[in-house]
Coordinates of C-alpha atoms in Angstrom, one line a residue:
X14 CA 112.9 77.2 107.5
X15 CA 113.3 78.6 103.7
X16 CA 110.4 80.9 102.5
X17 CA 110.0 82.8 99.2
X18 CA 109.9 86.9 99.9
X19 CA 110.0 89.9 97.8
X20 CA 113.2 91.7 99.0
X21 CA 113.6 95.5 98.9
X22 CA 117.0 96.5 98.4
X23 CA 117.1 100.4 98.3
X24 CA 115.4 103.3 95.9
X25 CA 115.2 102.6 92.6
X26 CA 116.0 99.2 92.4
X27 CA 113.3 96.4 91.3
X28 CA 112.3 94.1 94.3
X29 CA 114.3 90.4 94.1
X30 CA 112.0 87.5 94.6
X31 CA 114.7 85.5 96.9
X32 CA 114.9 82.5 99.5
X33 CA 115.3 83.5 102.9
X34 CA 115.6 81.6 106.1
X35 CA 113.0 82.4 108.3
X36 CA 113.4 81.7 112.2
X37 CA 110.6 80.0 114.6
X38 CA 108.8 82.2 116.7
X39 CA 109.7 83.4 119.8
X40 CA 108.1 84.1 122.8
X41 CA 105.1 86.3 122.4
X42 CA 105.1 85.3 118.3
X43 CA 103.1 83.5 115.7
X44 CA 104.2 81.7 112.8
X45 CA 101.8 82.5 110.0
X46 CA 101.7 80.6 106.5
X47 CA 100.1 83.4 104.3
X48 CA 97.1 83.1 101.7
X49 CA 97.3 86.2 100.0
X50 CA 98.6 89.7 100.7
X51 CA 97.3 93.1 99.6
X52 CA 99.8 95.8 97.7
X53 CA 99.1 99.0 99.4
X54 CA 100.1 102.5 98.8
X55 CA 102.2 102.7 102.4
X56 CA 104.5 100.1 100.0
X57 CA 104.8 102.1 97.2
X58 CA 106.1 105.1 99.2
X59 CA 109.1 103.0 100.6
X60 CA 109.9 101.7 97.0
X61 CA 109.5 105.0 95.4
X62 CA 111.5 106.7 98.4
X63 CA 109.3 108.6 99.5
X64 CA 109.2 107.1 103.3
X65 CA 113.1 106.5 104.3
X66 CA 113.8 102.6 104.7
X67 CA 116.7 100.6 104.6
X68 CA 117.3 97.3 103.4
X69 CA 117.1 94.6 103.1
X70 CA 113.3 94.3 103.5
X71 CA 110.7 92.6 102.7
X72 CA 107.6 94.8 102.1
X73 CA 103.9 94.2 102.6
X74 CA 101.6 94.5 105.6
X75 CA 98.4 93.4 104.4
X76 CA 97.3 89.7 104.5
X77 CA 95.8 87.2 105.7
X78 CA 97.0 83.4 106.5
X79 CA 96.5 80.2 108.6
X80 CA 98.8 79.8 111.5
X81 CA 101.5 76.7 111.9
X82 CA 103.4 77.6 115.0
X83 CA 103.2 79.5 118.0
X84 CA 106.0 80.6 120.5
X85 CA 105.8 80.4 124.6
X86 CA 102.9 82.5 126.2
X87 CA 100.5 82.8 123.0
X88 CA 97.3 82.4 124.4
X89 CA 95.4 84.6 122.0
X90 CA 95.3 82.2 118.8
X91 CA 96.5 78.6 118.1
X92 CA 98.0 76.3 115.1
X93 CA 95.6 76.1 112.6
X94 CA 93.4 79.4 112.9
X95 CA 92.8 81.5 110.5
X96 CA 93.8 85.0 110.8
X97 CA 94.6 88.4 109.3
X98 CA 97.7 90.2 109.9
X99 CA 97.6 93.4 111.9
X100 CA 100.5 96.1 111.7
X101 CA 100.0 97.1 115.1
X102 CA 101.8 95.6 117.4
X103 CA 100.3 96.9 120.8
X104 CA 101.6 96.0 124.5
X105 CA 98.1 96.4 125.9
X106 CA 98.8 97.6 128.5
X107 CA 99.9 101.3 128.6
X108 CA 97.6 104.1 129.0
X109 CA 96.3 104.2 125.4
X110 CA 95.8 100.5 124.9
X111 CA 93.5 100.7 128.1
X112 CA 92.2 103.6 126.8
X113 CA 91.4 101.2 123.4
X114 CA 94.1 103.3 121.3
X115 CA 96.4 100.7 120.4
X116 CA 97.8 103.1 117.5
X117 CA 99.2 105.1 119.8
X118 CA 101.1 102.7 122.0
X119 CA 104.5 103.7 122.3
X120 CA 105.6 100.0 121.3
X121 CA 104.7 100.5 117.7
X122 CA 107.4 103.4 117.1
X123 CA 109.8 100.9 118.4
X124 CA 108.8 98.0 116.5
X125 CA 106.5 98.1 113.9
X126 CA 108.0 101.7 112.3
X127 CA 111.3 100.3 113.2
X128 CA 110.9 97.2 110.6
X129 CA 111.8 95.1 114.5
X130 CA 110.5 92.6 116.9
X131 CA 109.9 93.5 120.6
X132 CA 113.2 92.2 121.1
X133 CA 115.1 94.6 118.6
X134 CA 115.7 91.9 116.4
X135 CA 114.3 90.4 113.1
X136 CA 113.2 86.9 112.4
X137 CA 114.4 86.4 108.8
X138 CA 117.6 86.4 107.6
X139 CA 120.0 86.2 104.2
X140 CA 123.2 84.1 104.6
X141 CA 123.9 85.2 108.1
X142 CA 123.0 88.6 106.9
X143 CA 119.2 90.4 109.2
X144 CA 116.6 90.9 106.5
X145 CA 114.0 93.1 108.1
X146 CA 110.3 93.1 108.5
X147 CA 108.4 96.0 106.9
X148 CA 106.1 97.2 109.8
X149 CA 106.7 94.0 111.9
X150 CA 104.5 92.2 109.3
X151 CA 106.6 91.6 106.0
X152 CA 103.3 90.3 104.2
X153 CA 105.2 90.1 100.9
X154 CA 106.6 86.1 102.0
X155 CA 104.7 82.9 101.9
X156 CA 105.7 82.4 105.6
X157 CA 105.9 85.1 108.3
X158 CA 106.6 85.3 111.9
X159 CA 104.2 88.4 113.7
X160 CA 104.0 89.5 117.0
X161 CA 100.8 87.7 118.7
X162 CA 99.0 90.9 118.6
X163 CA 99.3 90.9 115.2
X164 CA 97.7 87.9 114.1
X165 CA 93.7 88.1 115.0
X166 CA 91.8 85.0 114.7
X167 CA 89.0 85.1 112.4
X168 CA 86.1 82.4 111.2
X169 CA 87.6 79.8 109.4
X170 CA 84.5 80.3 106.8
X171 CA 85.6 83.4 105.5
X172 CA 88.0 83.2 102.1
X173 CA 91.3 84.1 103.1
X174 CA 92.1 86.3 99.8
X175 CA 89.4 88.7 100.4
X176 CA 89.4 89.5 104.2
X177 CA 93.5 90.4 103.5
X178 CA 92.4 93.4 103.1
X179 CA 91.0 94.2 106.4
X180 CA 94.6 94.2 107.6
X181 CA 95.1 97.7 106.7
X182 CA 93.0 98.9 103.2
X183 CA 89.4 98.4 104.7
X184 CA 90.3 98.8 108.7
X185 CA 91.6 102.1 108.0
X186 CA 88.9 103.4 105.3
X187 CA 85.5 101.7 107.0
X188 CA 87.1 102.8 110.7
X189 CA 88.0 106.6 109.8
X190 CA 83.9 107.2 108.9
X191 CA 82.9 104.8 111.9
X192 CA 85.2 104.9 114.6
X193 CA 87.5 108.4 114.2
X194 CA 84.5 110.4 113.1
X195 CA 81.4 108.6 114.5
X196 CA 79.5 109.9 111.2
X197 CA 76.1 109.8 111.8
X198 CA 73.0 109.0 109.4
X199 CA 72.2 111.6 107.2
X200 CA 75.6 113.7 107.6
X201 CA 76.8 114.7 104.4
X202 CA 80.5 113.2 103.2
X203 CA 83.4 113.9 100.7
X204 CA 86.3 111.3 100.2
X205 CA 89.0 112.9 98.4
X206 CA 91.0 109.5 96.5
X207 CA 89.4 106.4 95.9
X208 CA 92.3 103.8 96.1
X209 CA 91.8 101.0 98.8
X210 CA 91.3 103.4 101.4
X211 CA 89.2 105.9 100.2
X212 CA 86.8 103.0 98.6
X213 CA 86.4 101.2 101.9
X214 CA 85.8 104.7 103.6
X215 CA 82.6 104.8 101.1
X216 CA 81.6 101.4 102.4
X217 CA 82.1 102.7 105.5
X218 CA 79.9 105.8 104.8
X219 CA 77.0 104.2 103.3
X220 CA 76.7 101.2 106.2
X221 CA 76.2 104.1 108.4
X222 CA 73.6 105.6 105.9
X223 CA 75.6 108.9 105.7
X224 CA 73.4 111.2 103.1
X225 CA 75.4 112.2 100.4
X226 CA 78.8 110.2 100.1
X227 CA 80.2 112.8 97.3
X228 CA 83.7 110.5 95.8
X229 CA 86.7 112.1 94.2
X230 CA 89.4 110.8 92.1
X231 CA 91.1 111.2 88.9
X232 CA 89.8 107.4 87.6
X233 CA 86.9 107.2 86.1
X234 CA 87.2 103.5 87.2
X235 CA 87.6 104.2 90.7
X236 CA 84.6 106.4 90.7
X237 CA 82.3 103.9 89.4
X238 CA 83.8 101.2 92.0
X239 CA 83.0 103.9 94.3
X240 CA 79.1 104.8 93.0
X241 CA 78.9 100.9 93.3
X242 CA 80.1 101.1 96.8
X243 CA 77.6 103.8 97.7
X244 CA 78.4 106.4 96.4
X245 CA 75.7 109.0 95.8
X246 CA 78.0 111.5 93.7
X247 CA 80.9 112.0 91.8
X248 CA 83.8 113.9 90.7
X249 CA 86.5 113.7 88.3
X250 CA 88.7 116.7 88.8
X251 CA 90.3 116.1 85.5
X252 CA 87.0 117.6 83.9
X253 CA 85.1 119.1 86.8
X254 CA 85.6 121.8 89.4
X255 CA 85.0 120.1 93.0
X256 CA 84.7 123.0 94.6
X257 CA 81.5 123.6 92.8
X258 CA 79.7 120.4 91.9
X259 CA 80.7 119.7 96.0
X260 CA 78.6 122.8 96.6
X261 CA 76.0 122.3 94.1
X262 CA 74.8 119.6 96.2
X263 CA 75.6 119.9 99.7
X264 CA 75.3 124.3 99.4
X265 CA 77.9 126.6 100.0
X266 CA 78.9 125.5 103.3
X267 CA 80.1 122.2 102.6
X268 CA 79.8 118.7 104.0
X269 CA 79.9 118.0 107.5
X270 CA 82.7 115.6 106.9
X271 CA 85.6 115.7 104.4
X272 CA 87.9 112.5 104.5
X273 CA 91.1 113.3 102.4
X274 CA 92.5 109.5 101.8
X275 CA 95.5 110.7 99.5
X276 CA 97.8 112.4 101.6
X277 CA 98.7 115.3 99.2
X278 CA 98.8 119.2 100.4
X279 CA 96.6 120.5 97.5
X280 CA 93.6 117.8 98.1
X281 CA 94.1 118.3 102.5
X282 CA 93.7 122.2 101.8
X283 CA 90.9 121.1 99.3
X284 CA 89.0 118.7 101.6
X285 CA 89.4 121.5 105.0
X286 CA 87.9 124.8 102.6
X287 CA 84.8 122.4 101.9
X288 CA 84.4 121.3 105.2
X289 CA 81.2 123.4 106.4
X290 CA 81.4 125.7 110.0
X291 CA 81.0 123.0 112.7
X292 CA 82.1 120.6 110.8
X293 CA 85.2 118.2 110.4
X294 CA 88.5 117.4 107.9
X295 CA 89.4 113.6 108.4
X296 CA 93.3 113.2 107.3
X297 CA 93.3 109.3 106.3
X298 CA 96.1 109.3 103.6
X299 CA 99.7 108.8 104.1
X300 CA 102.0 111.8 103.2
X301 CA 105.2 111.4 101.8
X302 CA 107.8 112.6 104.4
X303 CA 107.9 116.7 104.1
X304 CA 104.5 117.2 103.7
X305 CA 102.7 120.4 104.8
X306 CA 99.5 122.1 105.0
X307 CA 98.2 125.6 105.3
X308 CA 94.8 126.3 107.2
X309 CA 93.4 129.6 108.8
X310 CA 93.5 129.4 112.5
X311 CA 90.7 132.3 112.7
X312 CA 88.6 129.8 110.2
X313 CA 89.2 127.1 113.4
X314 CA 88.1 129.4 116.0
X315 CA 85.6 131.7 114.2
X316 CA 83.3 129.3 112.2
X317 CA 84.5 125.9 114.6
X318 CA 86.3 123.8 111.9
X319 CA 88.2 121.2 113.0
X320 CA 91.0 119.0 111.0
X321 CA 92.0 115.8 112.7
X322 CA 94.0 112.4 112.0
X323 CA 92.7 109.2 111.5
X324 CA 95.8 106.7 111.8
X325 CA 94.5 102.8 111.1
X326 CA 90.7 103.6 111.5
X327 CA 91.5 104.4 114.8
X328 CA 90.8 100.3 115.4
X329 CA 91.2 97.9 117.9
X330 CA 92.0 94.9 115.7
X331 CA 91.5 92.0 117.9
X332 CA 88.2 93.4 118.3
X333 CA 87.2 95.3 114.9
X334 CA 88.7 92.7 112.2
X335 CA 86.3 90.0 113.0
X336 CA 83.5 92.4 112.8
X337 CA 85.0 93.5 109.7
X338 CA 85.3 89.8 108.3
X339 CA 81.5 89.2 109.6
X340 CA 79.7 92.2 107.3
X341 CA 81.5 90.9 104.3
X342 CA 80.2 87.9 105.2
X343 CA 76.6 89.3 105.5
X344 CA 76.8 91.1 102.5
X345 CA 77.2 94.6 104.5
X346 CA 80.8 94.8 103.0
X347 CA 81.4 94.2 99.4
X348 CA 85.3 93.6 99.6
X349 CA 85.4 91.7 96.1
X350 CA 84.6 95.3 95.0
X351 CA 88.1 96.8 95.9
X352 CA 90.1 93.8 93.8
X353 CA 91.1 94.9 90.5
X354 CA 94.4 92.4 89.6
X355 CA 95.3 88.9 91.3
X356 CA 99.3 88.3 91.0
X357 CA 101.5 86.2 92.3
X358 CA 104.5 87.0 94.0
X359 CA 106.9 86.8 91.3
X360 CA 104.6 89.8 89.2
X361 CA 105.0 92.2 92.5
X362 CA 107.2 94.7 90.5
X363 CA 104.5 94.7 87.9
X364 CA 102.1 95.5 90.6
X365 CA 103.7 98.4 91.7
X366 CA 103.7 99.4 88.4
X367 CA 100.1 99.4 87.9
X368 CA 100.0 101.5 90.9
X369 CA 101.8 104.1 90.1
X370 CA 99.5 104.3 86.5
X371 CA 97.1 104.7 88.8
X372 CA 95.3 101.9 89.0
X373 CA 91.8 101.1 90.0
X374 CA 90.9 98.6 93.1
X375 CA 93.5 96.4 94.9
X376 CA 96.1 93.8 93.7
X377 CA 96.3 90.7 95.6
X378 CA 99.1 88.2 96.1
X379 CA 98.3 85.0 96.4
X380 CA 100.6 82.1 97.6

């Protein structure tokens, strides 16, 4: 069949809005017709070549859809549910699936960070020519074919243009406080960047009843989405030192938990020095390729420090998105919060450039 896809071509080159030919699912596959997709930062690195990708590709990993067609052995969702993508395309069974690790399974470096199906092969094509996938998921196209594990049923209640963002913005935020760092109430927390991420790792701060939730960014607008997310405090490093309004409130020893959601050396040395002894440095953000930090091993050891990675929340999506989908839906998750711009398809450039302007909340594409 013929969908309508953004197309990444290489660095430095617009993405084409073009007419691809899209094949039916194969075994193990979904056939999803999209509602809306979410423009995420993990995007803007391919397009500004930051992470190496080849085309042609069709970005986008965020969204959320109803399903038309399945292929042989889908068992897990059928025509006519509503779901919401997942990059992760997990075998379930190897040891960190049963261990309920899924990002870690060895079948998402071959697929999903390989722009492929399980079969080493792509489902959309351009005049004979492959057209790859980004992540497996190619959100960026009204119609897309997923790996079953990557398109979780949901309630058919829940609007389809908000809940898009679970697939990767909100998962990966709300699970880094919940999941990878088990914060508990009353711990004190700093999130360094307050794009999708950082603003759904607030949410997921305050639905734990963290103590402080002390929000960083350069956007003023972004810190008040934040304060309206829960935030308790804010900073602006543009005018303020963080270092010391951090410790005005918390004391000299820091929080107890520093998420860093940008992925920039400067911020993850930032967020680790005003991490308190005993306590812990969540790395959420997505580097550009190169990246590295500098920490004091003694400072690990001697005062117990500890700097770990949070990579998609740490989720299980078959099993975290529809819990995800039901707080919004009981008011525990204010999603509508983290939506700044509404686009279609054919403004996706334009989107990209609002990101790199920095700006504040989420675009969605709707279909």
């Amino acid at each position: 069949m013929k969908v309508t896809a953004a197309v990444f071509e290489g660095v430095g080159k617009d993405l084409s809005i073009q007419e691809l030919e899209l094949e039916d699912p194969k075994a193990g596959e979904v056939q999803v017709r999209l509602a809306a997709a979410g423009v995420c930062h993990s995007d803007y690195h391919v397009v500004k070549g930051e992470w190496e990708a080849s085309g042609p590709l069709v970005l986008g990993h965020e969204g959320a859809g109803v399903v038309e067609k399945v292929g042989p052995g889908v068992e897990n969702v059928q025509v006519g549910d509503h779901v919401v993508l997942s990059w992760l395309p997990y075998c379930g069974h190897c040891s960190y699936c049963i261990k309920g690790r899924p990002a870690l399974c060895p079948r998402v470096l071959e697929t999903a960070y390989a722009n492929l199906m399980a079969d080493g092969t792509t489902r959309l094509s351009r005049a004979g020519e492959p057209v790859y996938s980004y992540l497996t998921t190619g959100a960026f196209a009204d119609v897309v074919v997923v790996p079953a594990s990557g398109a979780v049923p949901i309630r058919k209640d829940a609007p389809l243009d908000r809940v898009a963002l679970i697939g990767c913005a909100v998962a990966t935020g709300v699970g880094a406080v919940t999941k990878t760092a088990n914060v508990r109430p009353g711990d004190t927390v700093l999130i360094i960047g307050c794009g999708g991420v950082g603003l759904s790792a607030v949410m997921g701060a305050a639905l734990v009843s963290a103590g402080e939730i002390i929000a960083v960014d350069l956007s003023d607008e972004s810190l008040e989405r934040a304060k309206a997310l829960g935030a308790t405090a804010t900073v602006n490093p543009g005018r303020d030192s963080v270092p010391e309004v951090v410790r005005s409130i918390v004391g000299e020893d820091g929080v107890d938990w520093a998420f860093e959601a940008i992925g920039l050396k400067p911020t993850l040395e930032q967020a680790y020095e005003l991490t308190k002894p005993g306590g812990t440095t969540v790395v959420v953000g997505q580097s550009a390729d190169g990246v590295t930090v500098e920490v004091s091993p003694m400072m690990m050891s001697d005062r117990e420090k500890s700097l770990i990675g949070s990579n998609y929340g740490s989720c299980h999506p078959a099993v975290d998105f529809p819990r995800l989908v039901d707080l919004y839906m009981q008011g525990k998750l204010d999603l509508d919060q983290l939506i700044s711009r509404r686009s279609s398809i054919n403004e996706i450039n334009e989107a990209f450039a609002a990101m790199g302007s920095r700006q504040s909340g989420r675009t969605i594409i709707t279909y």
